[in-house]
Amino acid sequence: MSDLKVPPPPPSREEVAARWQALAAGEVTREAVHSWAASWTEGEEECAFAPLVFGALQCLHGFDLCQDPRRPGVVWHGTSGEGKWIYSLDDIASGLARWKARCELYDADLLAGHRRKTNG
């Protein structure tokens, strides 16, 4: 019998980027992406993440945050029509572009470090 509290294996950068892109394009709902990311961001279990993946999951988990128009200090994970979204679709798309740029810098730094090691 399996333990239902164990989160699924962490997603790859490609999986994260695909979900983020789908959200930015309006192909999936904020609620669906929040639910997907919650498997890793809300659990108490330790999980080994590839660099940059956990931060991206936290972003995806928070893109459904709403602000109560009558009480500006109140923010919650909402659904469409419950309040004003904290992040616009433009914010989500630009966040994806910044995250991809950080991934490229990270990979370039790893490659440069590998070259320094192998070339002496």
Short mmCIF file of N, CA and C in Angstrom, two decimals:
data_model
loop_
_atom_site.label_atom_id
_atom_site.label_comp_id
_atom_site.label_asym_id
_atom_site.label_seq_id
_atom_site.Cartn_x
_atom_site.Cartn_y
_atom_site.Cartn_z
N MET A 1 0.85 -1.18 0.00
CA MET A 1 0.00 0.00 0.00
C MET A 1 0.89 1.25 0.00
N SER A 2 0.57 2.22 -0.82
CA SER A 2 1.41 3.42 -0.93
C SER A 2 0.99 4.47 0.09
N ASP A 3 1.95 5.30 0.45
CA ASP A 3 1.70 6.40 1.36
C ASP A 3 1.20 7.59 0.55
N LEU A 4 -0.03 8.01 0.77
CA LEU A 4 -0.63 9.09 -0.01
C LEU A 4 -0.05 10.46 0.31
N LYS A 5 0.70 10.57 1.41
CA LYS A 5 1.26 11.87 1.79
C LYS A 5 2.58 12.17 1.11
N VAL A 6 3.15 11.22 0.43
CA VAL A 6 4.42 11.43 -0.25
C VAL A 6 4.17 12.20 -1.55
N PRO A 7 4.85 13.36 -1.71
CA PRO A 7 4.63 14.14 -2.94
C PRO A 7 5.21 13.42 -4.15
N PRO A 8 4.71 13.72 -5.31
CA PRO A 8 5.29 13.14 -6.52
C PRO A 8 6.73 13.62 -6.68
N PRO A 9 7.51 12.94 -7.51
CA PRO A 9 8.89 13.41 -7.74
C PRO A 9 8.86 14.86 -8.24
N PRO A 10 9.89 15.63 -7.90
CA PRO A 10 9.88 17.03 -8.33
C PRO A 10 9.87 17.14 -9.85
N PRO A 11 9.22 18.18 -10.36
CA PRO A 11 9.18 18.37 -11.80
C PRO A 11 10.51 18.87 -12.34
N SER A 12 10.70 18.69 -13.62
CA SER A 12 11.89 19.22 -14.29
C SER A 12 11.68 20.69 -14.62
N ARG A 13 12.75 21.36 -15.00
CA ARG A 13 12.61 22.74 -15.46
C ARG A 13 11.69 22.83 -16.66
N GLU A 14 11.78 21.84 -17.54
CA GLU A 14 10.94 21.83 -18.74
C GLU A 14 9.45 21.74 -18.37
N GLU A 15 9.13 20.91 -17.38
CA GLU A 15 7.73 20.80 -16.94
C GLU A 15 7.25 22.11 -16.33
N VAL A 16 8.10 22.71 -15.51
CA VAL A 16 7.75 23.99 -14.88
C VAL A 16 7.55 25.06 -15.95
N ALA A 17 8.48 25.13 -16.91
CA ALA A 17 8.38 26.14 -17.98
C ALA A 17 7.11 25.93 -18.81
N ALA A 18 6.76 24.69 -19.06
CA ALA A 18 5.55 24.40 -19.86
C ALA A 18 4.29 24.86 -19.12
N ARG A 19 4.23 24.59 -17.82
CA ARG A 19 3.06 25.04 -17.04
C ARG A 19 3.00 26.56 -16.98
N TRP A 20 4.15 27.18 -16.77
CA TRP A 20 4.22 28.65 -16.68
C TRP A 20 3.81 29.26 -18.01
N GLN A 21 4.30 28.71 -19.11
CA GLN A 21 3.96 29.22 -20.44
C GLN A 21 2.47 29.06 -20.71
N ALA A 22 1.91 27.92 -20.35
CA ALA A 22 0.48 27.68 -20.55
C ALA A 22 -0.35 28.67 -19.75
N LEU A 23 0.08 28.99 -18.55
CA LEU A 23 -0.63 29.97 -17.73
C LEU A 23 -0.55 31.35 -18.37
N ALA A 24 0.65 31.75 -18.77
CA ALA A 24 0.84 33.07 -19.39
C ALA A 24 0.02 33.21 -20.67
N ALA A 25 -0.17 32.10 -21.38
CA ALA A 25 -0.94 32.13 -22.63
C ALA A 25 -2.45 31.98 -22.39
N GLY A 26 -2.84 31.80 -21.15
CA GLY A 26 -4.27 31.65 -20.84
C GLY A 26 -4.83 30.29 -21.19
N GLU A 27 -3.94 29.30 -21.36
CA GLU A 27 -4.38 27.95 -21.73
C GLU A 27 -4.79 27.11 -20.53
N VAL A 28 -4.33 27.49 -19.35
CA VAL A 28 -4.73 26.82 -18.10
C VAL A 28 -5.09 27.90 -17.09
N THR A 29 -5.83 27.53 -16.08
CA THR A 29 -6.24 28.50 -15.06
C THR A 29 -5.17 28.66 -14.00
N ARG A 30 -5.24 29.79 -13.33
CA ARG A 30 -4.35 30.04 -12.21
C ARG A 30 -4.58 29.00 -11.12
N GLU A 31 -5.85 28.64 -10.93
CA GLU A 31 -6.19 27.67 -9.89
C GLU A 31 -5.57 26.31 -10.19
N ALA A 32 -5.57 25.91 -11.45
CA ALA A 32 -5.00 24.62 -11.83
C ALA A 32 -3.49 24.61 -11.61
N VAL A 33 -2.82 25.70 -11.96
CA VAL A 33 -1.37 25.78 -11.78
C VAL A 33 -1.04 25.83 -10.29
N HIS A 34 -1.82 26.57 -9.52
CA HIS A 34 -1.63 26.61 -8.07
C HIS A 34 -1.74 25.21 -7.48
N SER A 35 -2.77 24.49 -7.86
CA SER A 35 -2.99 23.14 -7.35
C SER A 35 -1.82 22.22 -7.71
N TRP A 36 -1.34 22.32 -8.94
CA TRP A 36 -0.21 21.50 -9.37
C TRP A 36 1.03 21.82 -8.55
N ALA A 37 1.34 23.09 -8.38
CA ALA A 37 2.54 23.50 -7.64
C ALA A 37 2.43 23.20 -6.15
N ALA A 38 1.21 23.18 -5.62
CA ALA A 38 1.00 22.95 -4.19
C ALA A 38 1.52 21.59 -3.75
N SER A 39 1.59 20.63 -4.65
CA SER A 39 2.10 19.31 -4.31
C SER A 39 3.50 19.40 -3.70
N TRP A 40 4.26 20.41 -4.09
CA TRP A 40 5.64 20.55 -3.61
C TRP A 40 5.81 21.74 -2.67
N THR A 41 5.03 22.78 -2.82
CA THR A 41 5.25 23.99 -2.02
C THR A 41 4.53 23.95 -0.67
N GLU A 42 3.49 23.16 -0.55
CA GLU A 42 2.73 23.14 0.70
C GLU A 42 3.06 21.94 1.57
N GLY A 43 3.77 20.97 1.04
CA GLY A 43 4.07 19.77 1.80
C GLY A 43 5.15 20.00 2.84
N GLU A 44 5.16 19.16 3.84
CA GLU A 44 6.18 19.24 4.87
C GLU A 44 7.35 18.32 4.57
N GLU A 45 7.18 17.43 3.60
CA GLU A 45 8.23 16.49 3.27
C GLU A 45 9.36 17.20 2.54
N GLU A 46 10.57 16.78 2.83
CA GLU A 46 11.73 17.31 2.12
C GLU A 46 11.78 16.68 0.73
N CYS A 47 12.15 17.47 -0.23
CA CYS A 47 12.24 16.99 -1.60
C CYS A 47 13.48 17.61 -2.23
N ALA A 48 14.23 16.82 -2.96
CA ALA A 48 15.43 17.34 -3.62
C ALA A 48 15.03 17.98 -4.94
N PHE A 49 15.26 19.27 -5.07
CA PHE A 49 14.88 20.01 -6.27
C PHE A 49 16.10 20.39 -7.08
N ALA A 50 15.92 20.37 -8.39
CA ALA A 50 16.95 20.91 -9.28
C ALA A 50 17.03 22.42 -9.00
N PRO A 51 18.21 22.99 -9.14
CA PRO A 51 18.33 24.43 -8.91
C PRO A 51 17.30 25.21 -9.75
N LEU A 52 16.77 26.21 -9.16
CA LEU A 52 15.81 27.14 -9.76
C LEU A 52 14.38 26.59 -9.86
N VAL A 53 14.17 25.31 -9.69
CA VAL A 53 12.82 24.74 -9.82
C VAL A 53 11.94 25.14 -8.65
N PHE A 54 12.45 25.05 -7.42
CA PHE A 54 11.60 25.35 -6.28
C PHE A 54 11.12 26.80 -6.29
N GLY A 55 12.01 27.73 -6.63
CA GLY A 55 11.60 29.13 -6.72
C GLY A 55 10.51 29.34 -7.76
N ALA A 56 10.64 28.64 -8.88
CA ALA A 56 9.63 28.74 -9.93
C ALA A 56 8.30 28.16 -9.44
N LEU A 57 8.36 27.05 -8.71
CA LEU A 57 7.13 26.46 -8.17
C LEU A 57 6.45 27.41 -7.19
N GLN A 58 7.25 28.13 -6.41
CA GLN A 58 6.66 29.11 -5.49
C GLN A 58 5.96 30.23 -6.26
N CYS A 59 6.55 30.65 -7.37
CA CYS A 59 5.89 31.67 -8.21
C CYS A 59 4.57 31.13 -8.73
N LEU A 60 4.60 29.93 -9.30
CA LEU A 60 3.39 29.34 -9.87
C LEU A 60 2.32 29.17 -8.79
N HIS A 61 2.73 28.81 -7.60
CA HIS A 61 1.81 28.62 -6.48
C HIS A 61 1.14 29.94 -6.10
N GLY A 62 1.82 31.05 -6.32
CA GLY A 62 1.30 32.35 -5.89
C GLY A 62 0.61 33.17 -6.96
N PHE A 63 0.58 32.71 -8.18
CA PHE A 63 -0.04 33.50 -9.24
C PHE A 63 -1.56 33.56 -9.13
N ASP A 64 -2.14 32.83 -8.19
CA ASP A 64 -3.59 32.91 -7.99
C ASP A 64 -3.95 33.80 -6.80
N LEU A 65 -2.99 34.58 -6.32
CA LEU A 65 -3.27 35.46 -5.19
C LEU A 65 -4.21 36.58 -5.60
N CYS A 66 -5.20 36.81 -4.76
CA CYS A 66 -6.20 37.86 -4.98
C CYS A 66 -6.14 38.87 -3.84
N GLN A 67 -6.56 40.08 -4.15
CA GLN A 67 -6.67 41.13 -3.15
C GLN A 67 -8.14 41.52 -3.04
N ASP A 68 -8.60 41.64 -1.81
CA ASP A 68 -9.98 42.06 -1.56
C ASP A 68 -10.08 43.55 -1.86
N PRO A 69 -10.94 43.95 -2.82
CA PRO A 69 -11.03 45.38 -3.16
C PRO A 69 -11.53 46.25 -2.00
N ARG A 70 -12.28 45.66 -1.09
CA ARG A 70 -12.79 46.43 0.06
C ARG A 70 -11.79 46.48 1.21
N ARG A 71 -10.84 45.51 1.22
CA ARG A 71 -9.84 45.45 2.29
C ARG A 71 -8.48 45.19 1.63
N PRO A 72 -7.78 46.25 1.19
CA PRO A 72 -6.56 46.10 0.41
C PRO A 72 -5.46 45.27 1.09
N GLY A 73 -5.47 45.16 2.39
CA GLY A 73 -4.44 44.38 3.08
C GLY A 73 -4.73 42.89 3.13
N VAL A 74 -5.89 42.48 2.63
CA VAL A 74 -6.27 41.07 2.68
C VAL A 74 -5.97 40.41 1.34
N VAL A 75 -5.13 39.37 1.40
CA VAL A 75 -4.71 38.65 0.21
C VAL A 75 -4.93 37.17 0.47
N TRP A 76 -5.38 36.43 -0.54
CA TRP A 76 -5.60 35.00 -0.39
C TRP A 76 -5.45 34.30 -1.73
N HIS A 77 -5.32 32.97 -1.67
CA HIS A 77 -5.32 32.18 -2.89
C HIS A 77 -6.78 32.10 -3.32
N GLY A 78 -7.09 32.69 -4.47
CA GLY A 78 -8.47 32.82 -4.88
C GLY A 78 -8.81 32.09 -6.15
N THR A 79 -10.01 32.39 -6.59
CA THR A 79 -10.48 31.90 -7.88
C THR A 79 -10.99 33.10 -8.66
N SER A 80 -11.12 32.92 -9.94
CA SER A 80 -11.56 34.00 -10.80
C SER A 80 -12.87 34.60 -10.30
N GLY A 81 -12.91 35.92 -10.22
CA GLY A 81 -14.11 36.62 -9.80
C GLY A 81 -14.21 36.89 -8.32
N GLU A 82 -13.28 36.38 -7.52
CA GLU A 82 -13.34 36.57 -6.07
C GLU A 82 -12.70 37.87 -5.61
N GLY A 83 -11.84 38.42 -6.41
CA GLY A 83 -11.13 39.63 -6.03
C GLY A 83 -10.27 40.07 -7.19
N LYS A 84 -9.38 41.01 -6.91
CA LYS A 84 -8.47 41.50 -7.96
C LYS A 84 -7.19 40.68 -7.91
N TRP A 85 -6.79 40.13 -9.06
CA TRP A 85 -5.54 39.37 -9.13
C TRP A 85 -4.38 40.28 -8.76
N ILE A 86 -3.46 39.77 -7.99
CA ILE A 86 -2.24 40.51 -7.65
C ILE A 86 -1.33 40.60 -8.88
N TYR A 87 -1.24 39.49 -9.64
CA TYR A 87 -0.36 39.42 -10.81
C TYR A 87 -1.18 39.40 -12.09
N SER A 88 -0.86 40.30 -13.01
CA SER A 88 -1.51 40.31 -14.32
C SER A 88 -0.89 39.22 -15.20
N LEU A 89 -1.52 38.94 -16.32
CA LEU A 89 -0.93 37.98 -17.26
C LEU A 89 0.40 38.51 -17.81
N ASP A 90 0.52 39.82 -17.95
CA ASP A 90 1.80 40.41 -18.36
C ASP A 90 2.88 40.18 -17.30
N ASP A 91 2.50 40.32 -16.01
CA ASP A 91 3.44 40.04 -14.92
C ASP A 91 3.91 38.59 -14.98
N ILE A 92 2.96 37.69 -15.24
CA ILE A 92 3.27 36.26 -15.30
C ILE A 92 4.21 35.97 -16.46
N ALA A 93 3.94 36.55 -17.63
CA ALA A 93 4.78 36.34 -18.81
C ALA A 93 6.17 36.93 -18.60
N SER A 94 6.27 38.12 -18.03
CA SER A 94 7.59 38.71 -17.81
C SER A 94 8.35 37.95 -16.73
N GLY A 95 7.65 37.41 -15.75
CA GLY A 95 8.30 36.57 -14.74
C GLY A 95 8.89 35.32 -15.37
N LEU A 96 8.17 34.74 -16.31
CA LEU A 96 8.68 33.57 -17.02
C LEU A 96 9.95 33.92 -17.79
N ALA A 97 9.94 35.05 -18.47
CA ALA A 97 11.12 35.47 -19.23
C ALA A 97 12.32 35.68 -18.31
N ARG A 98 12.10 36.30 -17.15
CA ARG A 98 13.20 36.51 -16.19
C ARG A 98 13.71 35.18 -15.66
N TRP A 99 12.81 34.25 -15.36
CA TRP A 99 13.21 32.94 -14.84
C TRP A 99 14.03 32.18 -15.89
N LYS A 100 13.58 32.22 -17.15
CA LYS A 100 14.33 31.54 -18.21
C LYS A 100 15.72 32.15 -18.36
N ALA A 101 15.82 33.46 -18.24
CA ALA A 101 17.12 34.13 -18.33
C ALA A 101 18.03 33.69 -17.18
N ARG A 102 17.47 33.57 -15.96
CA ARG A 102 18.26 33.08 -14.83
C ARG A 102 18.73 31.66 -15.07
N CYS A 103 17.86 30.83 -15.64
CA CYS A 103 18.24 29.45 -15.96
C CYS A 103 19.40 29.42 -16.95
N GLU A 104 19.33 30.27 -17.96
CA GLU A 104 20.42 30.34 -18.95
C GLU A 104 21.73 30.77 -18.31
N LEU A 105 21.68 31.77 -17.44
CA LEU A 105 22.89 32.22 -16.75
C LEU A 105 23.45 31.11 -15.86
N TYR A 106 22.58 30.42 -15.16
CA TYR A 106 23.00 29.33 -14.30
C TYR A 106 23.70 28.24 -15.13
N ASP A 107 23.07 27.86 -16.23
CA ASP A 107 23.66 26.83 -17.09
C ASP A 107 24.99 27.28 -17.69
N ALA A 108 25.07 28.53 -18.11
CA ALA A 108 26.32 29.05 -18.67
C ALA A 108 27.43 29.04 -17.63
N ASP A 109 27.08 29.39 -16.39
CA ASP A 109 28.07 29.38 -15.32
C ASP A 109 28.55 27.95 -15.03
N LEU A 110 27.63 27.00 -15.03
CA LEU A 110 28.01 25.60 -14.83
C LEU A 110 28.93 25.13 -15.95
N LEU A 111 28.59 25.48 -17.17
CA LEU A 111 29.40 25.07 -18.32
C LEU A 111 30.79 25.70 -18.24
N ALA A 112 30.85 26.97 -17.88
CA ALA A 112 32.15 27.64 -17.77
C ALA A 112 32.98 27.00 -16.66
N GLY A 113 32.36 26.63 -15.56
CA GLY A 113 33.07 25.98 -14.47
C GLY A 113 33.59 24.62 -14.89
N HIS A 114 32.80 23.91 -15.65
CA HIS A 114 33.21 22.59 -16.16
C HIS A 114 34.41 22.73 -17.10
N ARG A 115 34.36 23.74 -17.95
CA ARG A 115 35.46 23.98 -18.88
C ARG A 115 36.75 24.33 -18.13
N ARG A 116 36.62 25.13 -17.08
CA ARG A 116 37.80 25.50 -16.29
C ARG A 116 38.40 24.25 -15.64
N LYS A 117 37.56 23.35 -15.15
CA LYS A 117 38.05 22.13 -14.50
C LYS A 117 38.75 21.22 -15.51
N THR A 118 38.16 21.06 -16.67
CA THR A 118 38.72 20.11 -17.65
C THR A 118 39.92 20.67 -18.41
N ASN A 119 40.03 21.99 -18.47
CA ASN A 119 41.15 22.61 -19.19
C ASN A 119 42.31 22.98 -18.27
N GLY A 120 42.18 22.64 -17.03
CA GLY A 120 43.31 22.80 -16.17
C GLY A 120 43.30 23.94 -15.28
#
